[in-house]
Each structure stands twice: as structure tokens, then as C-alpha cells.
Short mmCIF file of C-alpha atoms in Angstrom, two decimals:
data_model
loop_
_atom_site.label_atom_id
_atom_site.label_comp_id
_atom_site.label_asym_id
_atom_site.label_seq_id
_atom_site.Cartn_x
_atom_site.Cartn_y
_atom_site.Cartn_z
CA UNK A 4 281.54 190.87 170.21
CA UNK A 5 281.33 187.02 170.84
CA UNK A 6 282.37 186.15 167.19
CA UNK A 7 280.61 183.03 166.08
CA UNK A 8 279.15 180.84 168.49
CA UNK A 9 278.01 177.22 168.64
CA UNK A 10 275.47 175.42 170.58
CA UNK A 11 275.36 172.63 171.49
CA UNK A 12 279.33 171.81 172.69
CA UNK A 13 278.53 168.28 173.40
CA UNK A 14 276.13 165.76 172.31
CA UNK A 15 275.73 162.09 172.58
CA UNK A 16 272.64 160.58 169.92
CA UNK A 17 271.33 157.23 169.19
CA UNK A 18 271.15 155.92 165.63
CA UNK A 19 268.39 157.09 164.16
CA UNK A 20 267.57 160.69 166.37
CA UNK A 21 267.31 164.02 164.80
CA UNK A 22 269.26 166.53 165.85
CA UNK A 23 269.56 170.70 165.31
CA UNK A 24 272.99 172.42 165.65
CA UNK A 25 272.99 175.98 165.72
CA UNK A 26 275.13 178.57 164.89
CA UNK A 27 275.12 182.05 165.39
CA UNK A 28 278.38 185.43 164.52
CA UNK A 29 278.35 188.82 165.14
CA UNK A 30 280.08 189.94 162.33
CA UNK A 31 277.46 190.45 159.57
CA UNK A 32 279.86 187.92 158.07
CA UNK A 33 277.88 187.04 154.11
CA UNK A 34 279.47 183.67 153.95
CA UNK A 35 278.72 180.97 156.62
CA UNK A 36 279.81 177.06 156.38
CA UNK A 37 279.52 173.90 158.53
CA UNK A 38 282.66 171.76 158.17
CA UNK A 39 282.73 168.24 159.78
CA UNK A 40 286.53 167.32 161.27
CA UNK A 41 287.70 163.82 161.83
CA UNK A 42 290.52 162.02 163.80
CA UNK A 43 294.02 163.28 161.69
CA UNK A 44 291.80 164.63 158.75
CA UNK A 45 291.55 167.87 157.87
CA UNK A 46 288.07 169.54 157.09
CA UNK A 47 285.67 168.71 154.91
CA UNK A 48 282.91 171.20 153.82
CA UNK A 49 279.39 169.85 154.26
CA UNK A 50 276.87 172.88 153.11
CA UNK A 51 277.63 176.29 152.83
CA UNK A 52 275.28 179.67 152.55
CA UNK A 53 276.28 182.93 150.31
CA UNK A 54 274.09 185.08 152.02
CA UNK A 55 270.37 184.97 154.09
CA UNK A 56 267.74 182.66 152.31
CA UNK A 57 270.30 180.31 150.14
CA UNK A 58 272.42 177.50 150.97
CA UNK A 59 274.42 175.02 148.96
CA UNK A 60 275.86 171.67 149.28
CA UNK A 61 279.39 171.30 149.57
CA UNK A 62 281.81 168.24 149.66
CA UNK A 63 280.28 165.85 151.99
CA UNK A 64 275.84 166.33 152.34
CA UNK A 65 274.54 163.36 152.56
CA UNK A 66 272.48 163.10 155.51
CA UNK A 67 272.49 166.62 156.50
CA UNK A 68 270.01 169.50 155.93
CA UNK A 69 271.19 173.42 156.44
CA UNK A 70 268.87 176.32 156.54
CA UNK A 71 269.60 180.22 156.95
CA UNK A 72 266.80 182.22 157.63
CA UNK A 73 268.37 185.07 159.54
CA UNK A 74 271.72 186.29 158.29
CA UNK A 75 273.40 186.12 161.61
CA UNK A 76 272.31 182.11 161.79
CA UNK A 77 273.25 178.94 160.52
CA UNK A 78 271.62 175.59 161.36
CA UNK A 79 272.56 171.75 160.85
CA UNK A 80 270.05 169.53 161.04
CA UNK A 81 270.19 165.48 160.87
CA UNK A 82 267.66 163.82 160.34
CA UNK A 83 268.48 160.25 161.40
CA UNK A 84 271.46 160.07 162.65
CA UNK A 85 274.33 157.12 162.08
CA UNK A 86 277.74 156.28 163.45
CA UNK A 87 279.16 157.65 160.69
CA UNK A 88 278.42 161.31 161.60
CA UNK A 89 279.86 161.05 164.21
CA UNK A 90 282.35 163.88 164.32
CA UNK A 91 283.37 167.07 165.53
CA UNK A 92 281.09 169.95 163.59
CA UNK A 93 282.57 173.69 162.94
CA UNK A 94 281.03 176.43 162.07
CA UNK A 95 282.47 179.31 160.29
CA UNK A 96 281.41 182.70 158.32
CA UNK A 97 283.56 185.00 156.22
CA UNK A 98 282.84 188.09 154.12
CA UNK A 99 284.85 189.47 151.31
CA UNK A 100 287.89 191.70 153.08
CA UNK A 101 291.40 192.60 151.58
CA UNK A 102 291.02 190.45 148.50
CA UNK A 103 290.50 187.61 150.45
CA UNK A 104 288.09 185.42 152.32
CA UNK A 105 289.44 184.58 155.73
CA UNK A 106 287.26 182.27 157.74
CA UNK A 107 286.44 183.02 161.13
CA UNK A 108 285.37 179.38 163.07
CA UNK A 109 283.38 178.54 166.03
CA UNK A 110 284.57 176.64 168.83
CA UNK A 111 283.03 172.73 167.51
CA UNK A 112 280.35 170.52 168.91
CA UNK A 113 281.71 166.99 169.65
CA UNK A 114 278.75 164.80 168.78
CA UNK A 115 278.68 161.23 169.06
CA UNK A 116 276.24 158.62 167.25
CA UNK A 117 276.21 155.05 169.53
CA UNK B 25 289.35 168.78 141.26
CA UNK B 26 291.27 171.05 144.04
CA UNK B 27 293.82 169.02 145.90
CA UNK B 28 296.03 170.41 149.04
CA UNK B 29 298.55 168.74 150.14
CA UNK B 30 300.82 169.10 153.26
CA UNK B 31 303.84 167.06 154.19
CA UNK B 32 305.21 166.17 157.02
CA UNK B 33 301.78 165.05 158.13
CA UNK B 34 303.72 164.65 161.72
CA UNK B 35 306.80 166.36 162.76
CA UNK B 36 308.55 166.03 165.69
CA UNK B 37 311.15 168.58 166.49
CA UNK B 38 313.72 169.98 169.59
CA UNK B 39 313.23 173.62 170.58
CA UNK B 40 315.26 175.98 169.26
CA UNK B 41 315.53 174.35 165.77
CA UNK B 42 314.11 175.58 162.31
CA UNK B 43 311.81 173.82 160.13
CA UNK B 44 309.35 173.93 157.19
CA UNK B 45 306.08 172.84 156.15
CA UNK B 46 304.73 172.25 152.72
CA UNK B 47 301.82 173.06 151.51
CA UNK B 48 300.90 172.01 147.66
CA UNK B 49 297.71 172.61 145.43
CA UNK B 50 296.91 171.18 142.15
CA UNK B 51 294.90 174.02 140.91
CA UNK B 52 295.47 177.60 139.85
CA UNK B 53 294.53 179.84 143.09
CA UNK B 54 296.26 182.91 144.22
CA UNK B 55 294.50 182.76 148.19
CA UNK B 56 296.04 180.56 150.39
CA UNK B 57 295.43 180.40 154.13
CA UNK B 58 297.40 179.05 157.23
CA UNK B 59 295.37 178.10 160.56
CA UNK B 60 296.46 176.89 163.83
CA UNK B 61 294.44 174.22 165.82
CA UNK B 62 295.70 173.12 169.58
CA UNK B 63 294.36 169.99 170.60
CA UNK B 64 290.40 170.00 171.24
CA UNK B 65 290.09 173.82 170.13
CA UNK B 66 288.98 175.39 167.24
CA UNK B 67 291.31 176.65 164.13
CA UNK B 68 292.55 180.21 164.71
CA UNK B 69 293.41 182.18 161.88
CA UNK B 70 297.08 182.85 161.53
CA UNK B 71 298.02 184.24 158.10
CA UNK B 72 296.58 185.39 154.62
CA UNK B 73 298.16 185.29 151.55
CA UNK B 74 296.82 187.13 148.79
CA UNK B 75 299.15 187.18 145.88
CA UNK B 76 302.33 185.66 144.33
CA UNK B 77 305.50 186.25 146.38
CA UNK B 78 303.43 187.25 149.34
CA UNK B 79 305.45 186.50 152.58
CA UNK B 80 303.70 186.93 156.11
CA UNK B 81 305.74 186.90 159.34
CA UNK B 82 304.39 186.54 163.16
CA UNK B 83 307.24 186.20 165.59
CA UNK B 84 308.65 182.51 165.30
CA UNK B 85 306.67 181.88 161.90
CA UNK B 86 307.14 183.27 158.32
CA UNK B 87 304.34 181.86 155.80
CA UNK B 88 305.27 182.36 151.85
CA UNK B 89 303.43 181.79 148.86
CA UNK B 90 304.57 180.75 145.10
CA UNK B 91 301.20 180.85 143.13
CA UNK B 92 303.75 179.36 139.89
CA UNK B 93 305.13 176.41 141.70
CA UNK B 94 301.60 176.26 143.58
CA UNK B 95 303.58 176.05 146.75
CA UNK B 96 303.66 177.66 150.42
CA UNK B 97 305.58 176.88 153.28
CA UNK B 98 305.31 177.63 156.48
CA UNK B 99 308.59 178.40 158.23
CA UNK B 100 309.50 177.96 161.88
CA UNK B 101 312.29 179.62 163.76
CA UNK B 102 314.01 178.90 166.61
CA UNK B 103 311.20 176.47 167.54
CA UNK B 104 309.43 176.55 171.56
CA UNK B 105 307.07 174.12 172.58
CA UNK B 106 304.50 176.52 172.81
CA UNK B 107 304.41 176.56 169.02
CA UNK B 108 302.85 173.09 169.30
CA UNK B 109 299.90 172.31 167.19
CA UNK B 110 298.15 171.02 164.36
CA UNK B 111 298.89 173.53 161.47
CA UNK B 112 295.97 173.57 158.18
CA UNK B 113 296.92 175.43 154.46
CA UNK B 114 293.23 176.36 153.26
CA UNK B 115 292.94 176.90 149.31
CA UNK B 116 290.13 179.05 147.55
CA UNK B 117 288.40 177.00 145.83
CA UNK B 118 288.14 178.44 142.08
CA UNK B 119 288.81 181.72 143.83
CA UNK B 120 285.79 182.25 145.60
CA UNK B 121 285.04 182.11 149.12
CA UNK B 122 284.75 178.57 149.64
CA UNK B 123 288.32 177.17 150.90
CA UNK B 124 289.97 173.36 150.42
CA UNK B 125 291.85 172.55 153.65
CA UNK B 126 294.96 170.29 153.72
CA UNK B 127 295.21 167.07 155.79
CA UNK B 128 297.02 168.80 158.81
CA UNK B 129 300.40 169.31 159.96
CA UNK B 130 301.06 168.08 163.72
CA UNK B 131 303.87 169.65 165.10
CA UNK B 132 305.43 168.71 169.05
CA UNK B 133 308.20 170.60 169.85
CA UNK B 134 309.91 168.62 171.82
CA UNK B 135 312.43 170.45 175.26
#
């Protein structure tokens, strides 16, 4: 039982590459999210999926693109990227248990835009 | 909009002494989580709180929550410099299962 897993764990891009993060958990988790995390910030939710086949935008989109067409998978995608993104991205995924939604995360990719 | 707020945003503290961190919300929720992050890894889970008065205890930490004052705290005891870390208060977001992270509490316990 791995839990959720990212790939890549590192990754350097120049302004203006694509890029696909991927995320995969074990869990038959409903819920999965990507969160972007910056120096002494906390998170901030980019897109989010309720279940297999839907996704949503959530605090912070602009320049990203999420699809979910397996349950078990979540994937990041930037088109062209910019300075600005760069980051370090977490995954997560949750399901309804106890009343409450507690978020289980992956272990971040550290990407840098030069 | 849902606001959390923690405070200190940096403590620094000797072992064996007892402090709290605040965590405020500007919005009606009755979920409230607490996550631990050491430096370069990811958040681990460390309690839920489902309801008003809930209290939560693991070892050297006690997590409450006031869902009236919109208030939890997160309690050390008897602080060791293992408990160093960067502690997050998560929020439900109008109750459903999308949550509202606070800035961060770092915490160095200090011998």
C-alpha cells in the first residue's frame, strides 16, 4: 500500500516548456487535489477532482491544466511554463470517513522554472 | 471568503516548556485539521477535529477546537526538539471536502 505517489521528485524547466506531473494513491480515495507550496506560505489549492472524469479549479489555475481519467490518477500539466510556477507541487486525495475529510499528501515535486 | 489564521508564524522555544498555537477562521466550519511538515517532507496528518469541544491528544500535543469562538489551538507539553516542525490548521471549506490551510507555524525547540 504505497499511499499516493508522485512522479517526478525533481525537475528543472525553461520558460516556456510543457510539463506533465503525475500522481497516482492506492486508496480508492474520491477526492484528489494538487496544491502548490511556497517559501513560508502555506498551501494554496490549484485544481481539484470529486471523482473520475471531473475536475475543478480551485484558488490559484492560471496556467495549469488537470485531467482525471482513471480514478486512481491525477495529472498537472503546464503548458508554458514561467518563473512564477516555480514551486513545490503536492498531491493529495481524501474520501469521506468519520464525518470528515482528512487529506492524505504525496511526498512533492520541487520544480524549478529558469 | 474563508480565512485561517495562525499566530506565532515562528516560535522559538527551550525543551521542556509548554506552549500554544492559534489557529483562527473567519467562517462558520465545524472540521478543522492539524498537519505536521519537517523541513523538505511532505505534511503528515496529525489530528481531526470533527465537532465543537472536540479535544485530540498524541503524546506531547493536545489539539482543541471551539467552532463558537472559531478557534483551535494546538498545545505543546513539555516540549523536545524532536517536536520541531512547521505545524498547518486546514479548514473545510463550506464544509465540504475541499480544505483552507493556514500560513504555517514553525516551531524549533531549542536544547
Amino acid at each position: 500500500n504505497a499511499g499516493v505517489t508522485q512522479t517526478p521528485k525533481f525537475r528543472v524547466l525553461k520558460t516556456g516548456q510543457s510539463m506533465t506531473l503525475l500522481c497516482a494513491q492506492d486508496m480508492n480515495h474520491e477526492y484528489m487535489y494538487w496544491y502548490r507550496q511556497d517559501p513560508g506560505m502555506g498551501l494554496r489549492l490549484i485544481h481539484y477532482s470529486v471523482g473520475e472524469g471531473t475536475t475543478a479549479k480551485g484558488e490559484v489555475p492560471d496556467g495549469y491544466n488537470v485531467s482525471r481519467l482513471k480514478k486512481q490518477n491525477f495529472l498537472l500539466g503546464l503548458e508554458s511554463a514561467a518563473p512564477s510556477q516555480t514551486s513545490v507541487y503536492f498531491c493529495a486525495s481524501s474520501r469521506l470517513a468519520g464525518g470528515g475529510y482528512e487529506q492524505y499528501f504525496g511526498p512533492g515535486t520541487r520544480l524549478t522554472v529558469t | 471568503e474563508l480565512k485561517v489564521e495562525q499566530n506565532p508564524l515562528f516560535l522559538s522555544m527551550q525543551e521542556g516548556k509548554n506552549y500554544t498555537i492559534y489557529c483562527n477562521y473567519s467562517t462558520t466550519s465545524d472540521r478543522l485539521y492539524w498537519y505536521r511538515q519537517d523541513p523538505g517532507k511532505s505534511l503528515e496528518s496529525l489530528f481531526v477535529l470533527l465537532s465543537n469541544g472536540a479535544v485530540k491528544q498524541e503524546g506531547r500535543l493536545m489539539a482543541s477546537l471551539d467552532t463558537k469562538a472559531r478557534l483551535s489551538t494546538l498545545h505543546i507539553t513539555a516540549a523536545v526538539h524532536d517536536l520541531s516542525a512547521t505545524y498547518f490548521c486546514a479548514v473545510d471549506m463550506d464544509s465540504s471536502y475541499k480544505l483552507i490551510f493556514g500560513s504555517g507555524t514553525r516551531l524549533l525547540v531549542r536544547p
